XYZ file of C-alpha atoms in Angstrom:
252
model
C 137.322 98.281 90.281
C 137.411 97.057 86.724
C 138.797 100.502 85.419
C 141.503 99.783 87.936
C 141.993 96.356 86.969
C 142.470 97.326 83.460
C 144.608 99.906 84.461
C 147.521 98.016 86.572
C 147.074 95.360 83.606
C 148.791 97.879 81.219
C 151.326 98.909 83.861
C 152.427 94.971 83.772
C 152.172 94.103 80.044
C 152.170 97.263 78.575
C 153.163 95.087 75.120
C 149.931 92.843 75.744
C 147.452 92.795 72.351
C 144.712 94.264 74.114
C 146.598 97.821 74.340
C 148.052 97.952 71.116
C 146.700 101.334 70.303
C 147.919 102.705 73.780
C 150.647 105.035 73.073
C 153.585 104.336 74.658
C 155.091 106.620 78.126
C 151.530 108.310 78.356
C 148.652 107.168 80.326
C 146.500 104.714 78.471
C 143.748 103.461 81.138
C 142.068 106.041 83.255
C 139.824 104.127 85.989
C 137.601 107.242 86.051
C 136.451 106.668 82.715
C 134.964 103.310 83.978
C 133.457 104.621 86.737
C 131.853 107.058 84.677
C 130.747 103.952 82.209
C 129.571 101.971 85.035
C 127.328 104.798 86.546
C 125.149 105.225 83.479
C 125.064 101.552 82.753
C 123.787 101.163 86.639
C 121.132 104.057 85.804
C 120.054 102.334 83.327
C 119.428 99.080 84.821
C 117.803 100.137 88.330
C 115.192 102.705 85.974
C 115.201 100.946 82.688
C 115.494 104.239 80.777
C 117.935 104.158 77.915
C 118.005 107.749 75.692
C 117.527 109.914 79.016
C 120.182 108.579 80.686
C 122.930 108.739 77.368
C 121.574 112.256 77.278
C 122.511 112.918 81.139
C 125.651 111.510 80.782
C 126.936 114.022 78.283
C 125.248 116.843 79.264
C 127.522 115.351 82.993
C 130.756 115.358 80.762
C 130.462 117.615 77.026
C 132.683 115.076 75.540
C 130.850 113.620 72.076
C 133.999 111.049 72.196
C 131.906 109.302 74.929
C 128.753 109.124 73.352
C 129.175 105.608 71.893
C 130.682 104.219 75.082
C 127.920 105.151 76.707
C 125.297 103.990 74.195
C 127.148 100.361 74.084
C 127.169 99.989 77.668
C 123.424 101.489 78.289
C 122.594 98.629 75.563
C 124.055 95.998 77.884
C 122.563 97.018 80.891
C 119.030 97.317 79.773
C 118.853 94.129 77.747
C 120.417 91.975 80.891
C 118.084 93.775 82.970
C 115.246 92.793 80.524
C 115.889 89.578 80.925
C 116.049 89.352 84.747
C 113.115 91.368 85.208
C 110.541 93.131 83.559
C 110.147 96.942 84.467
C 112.409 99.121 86.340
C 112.955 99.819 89.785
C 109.957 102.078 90.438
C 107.411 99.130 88.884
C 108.926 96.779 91.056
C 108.495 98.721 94.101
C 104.756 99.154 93.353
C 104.509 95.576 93.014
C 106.882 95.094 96.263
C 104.730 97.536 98.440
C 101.293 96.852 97.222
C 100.241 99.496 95.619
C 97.260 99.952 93.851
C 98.316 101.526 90.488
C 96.453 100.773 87.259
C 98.839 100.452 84.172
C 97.480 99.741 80.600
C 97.975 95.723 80.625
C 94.722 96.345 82.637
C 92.774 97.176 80.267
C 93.772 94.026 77.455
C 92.948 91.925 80.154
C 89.302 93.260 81.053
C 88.128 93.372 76.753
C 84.394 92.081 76.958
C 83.742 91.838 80.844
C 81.205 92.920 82.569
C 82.040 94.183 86.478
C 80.406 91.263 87.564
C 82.841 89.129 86.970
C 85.707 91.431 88.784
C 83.696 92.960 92.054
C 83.378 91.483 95.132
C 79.833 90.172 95.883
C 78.109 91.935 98.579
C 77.284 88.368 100.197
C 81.384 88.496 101.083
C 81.263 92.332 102.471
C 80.518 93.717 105.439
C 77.857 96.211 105.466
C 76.297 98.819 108.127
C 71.860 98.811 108.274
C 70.758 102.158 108.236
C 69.142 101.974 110.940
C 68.606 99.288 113.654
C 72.284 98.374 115.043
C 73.427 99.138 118.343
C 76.321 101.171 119.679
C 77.055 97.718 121.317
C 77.344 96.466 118.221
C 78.755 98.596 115.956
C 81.866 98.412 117.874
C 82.086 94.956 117.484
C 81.890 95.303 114.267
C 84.260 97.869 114.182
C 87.156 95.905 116.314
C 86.640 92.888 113.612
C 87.088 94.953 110.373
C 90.412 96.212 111.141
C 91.479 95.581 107.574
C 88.347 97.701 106.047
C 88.713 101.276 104.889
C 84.517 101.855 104.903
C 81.360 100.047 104.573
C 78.375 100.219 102.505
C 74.952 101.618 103.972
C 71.928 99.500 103.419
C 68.355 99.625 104.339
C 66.559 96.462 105.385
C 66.013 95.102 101.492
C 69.662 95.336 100.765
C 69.028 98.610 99.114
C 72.257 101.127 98.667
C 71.997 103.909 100.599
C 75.154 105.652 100.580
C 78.946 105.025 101.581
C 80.780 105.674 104.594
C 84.680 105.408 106.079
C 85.488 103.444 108.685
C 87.835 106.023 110.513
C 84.805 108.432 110.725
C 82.731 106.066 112.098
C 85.230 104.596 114.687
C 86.212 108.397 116.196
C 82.331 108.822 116.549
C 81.745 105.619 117.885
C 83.985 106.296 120.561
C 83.284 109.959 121.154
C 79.088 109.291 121.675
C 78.185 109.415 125.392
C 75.157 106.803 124.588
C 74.707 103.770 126.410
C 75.584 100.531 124.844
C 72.104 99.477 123.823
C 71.275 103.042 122.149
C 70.303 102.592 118.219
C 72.682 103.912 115.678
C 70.785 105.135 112.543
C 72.683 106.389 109.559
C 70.337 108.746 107.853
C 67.300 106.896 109.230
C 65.344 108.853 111.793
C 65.021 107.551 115.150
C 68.256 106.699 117.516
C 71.517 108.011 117.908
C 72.040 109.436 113.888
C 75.107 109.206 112.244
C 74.132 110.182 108.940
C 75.843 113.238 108.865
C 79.094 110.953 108.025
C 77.422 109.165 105.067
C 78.603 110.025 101.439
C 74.628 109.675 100.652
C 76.226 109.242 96.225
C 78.921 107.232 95.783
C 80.375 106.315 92.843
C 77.990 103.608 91.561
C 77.622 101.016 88.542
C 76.188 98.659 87.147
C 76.709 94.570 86.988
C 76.168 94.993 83.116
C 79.120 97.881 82.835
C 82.523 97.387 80.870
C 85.074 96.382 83.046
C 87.242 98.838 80.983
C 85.155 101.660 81.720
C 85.338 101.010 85.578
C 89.318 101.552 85.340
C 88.775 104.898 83.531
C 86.521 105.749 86.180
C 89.734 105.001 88.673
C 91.940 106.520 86.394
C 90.306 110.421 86.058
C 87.935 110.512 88.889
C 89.747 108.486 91.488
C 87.614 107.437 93.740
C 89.011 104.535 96.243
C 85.492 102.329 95.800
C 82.992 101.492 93.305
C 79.441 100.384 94.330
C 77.756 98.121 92.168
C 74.532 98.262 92.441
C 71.641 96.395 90.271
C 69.853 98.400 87.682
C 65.947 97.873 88.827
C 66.234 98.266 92.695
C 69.281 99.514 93.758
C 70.129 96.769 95.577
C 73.527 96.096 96.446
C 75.201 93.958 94.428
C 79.055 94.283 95.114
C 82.461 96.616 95.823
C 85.226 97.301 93.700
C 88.678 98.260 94.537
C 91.755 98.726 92.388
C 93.430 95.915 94.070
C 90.461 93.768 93.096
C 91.249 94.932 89.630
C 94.800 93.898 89.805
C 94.042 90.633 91.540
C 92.339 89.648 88.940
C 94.226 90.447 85.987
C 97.234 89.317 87.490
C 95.661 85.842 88.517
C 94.883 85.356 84.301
């Protein structure tokens, strides 16, 4: 639009200061040329990238004589775009949709904290006993944990026993042929024993560990939990999450 702007501008004053150095009976303003302009300064605003996208542009074209256009206007766009928002369109999206990913601001953020201070206490999780629940129960508890992707196993002293997801329990929750009063036991003897589904060593900490060193944990191994558990008993202490990570970096 702007190319074409320019373009019926010279067709009306052709003598106007602004096309001095237009040659006269020979087209001066070619729209296409804006166009082309406008498409790497959009680029470069929507992904933020500035010397990949000069570089695309004349490897689109071969002309050198539209290098410096194109470096001018790639200026522009990323500096206005810096200034409306931070990051480009992908970072945005992540933050848009929710997703858990763990950039290196983390890690400034977490200097000198122990996990403790990040993890969820296990007095605000929801747990499954090793041994002692009902079937009656257990789908209870499954039907009011829609939002939970697993649970911790514990014995009766709050003791860690292993890790399991709540998808595997649900499907064999609902394919058992028990009656509703029949004991689930997950690796405990006795009952109907779901152990088989337990990940009997999950990825486990300490309260006392670097914060830091939990996100490099996430980072190579990728595991989607972290048990903390204490150092003299095993007991349960609390779950962390990436997004428990982000929440709390981005709340400070």
């Amino acid at each position: 639009m702007l190319g074409t702007i320019a373009q019926q501008l010279h067709r009306t004053y052709p003598k106007w200061a602004l096309f001095a150095q237009c040659a006269p009976d020979t087209p001066c303003i070619t729209p296409a040329t804006y166009a082309f302009l406008g498409a790497a300064a959009a680029m470069c605003g929507v992904t933020k990238v500035t010397v990949a996208v000069v570089v695309i542009m004349y490897e689109l074209t071969g002309a050198l004589n539209f290098i410096v256009p194109t470096m001018i206007v790639v200026m522009v766009a990323r500096v206005i775009g810096d200034a409306i928002v931070e990051g480009g369109i992908s970072e945005q999206l992540i933050l848009l949709n929710g997703i858990p990913l763990l950039g290196e601001d983390e890690d400034e953020c977490l200097l000198d904290m122990p996990v403790a201070a990040v993890m969820r206490p296990a007095e605000e999780l929801l747990v499954l006993p090793a041994a002692g629940l009902s079937l009656r129960g257990l789908r209870r508890l499954l039907e009011g944990s829609a939002g939970v992707r697993g649970f911790p196993v514990v014995d009766s002293d709050m003791r860690l026993v292993g890790y399991v997801h709540r998808d595997a329990v649900a499907k064999a929750a609902l394919s058992l042929a028990a009656s509703d009063d029949a004991v689930v036991s997950f690796g405990a003897s006795g009952g109907v024993s779901l152990g088989h589904l337990i990940n009997p060593s999950p990825t486990t900490v300490r309260p006392r560990t670097a914060a830091e060193t939990v996100v490099e944990i996430f980072r190579k191994l990728g595991p989607q939990v972290i048990l903390v558990a204490s150092e003299e008993d095993g007991v349960l202490a609390g779950l962390l999450t990436r997004k428990d990570i982000l929440r709390h970096t981005r709340s400070h």
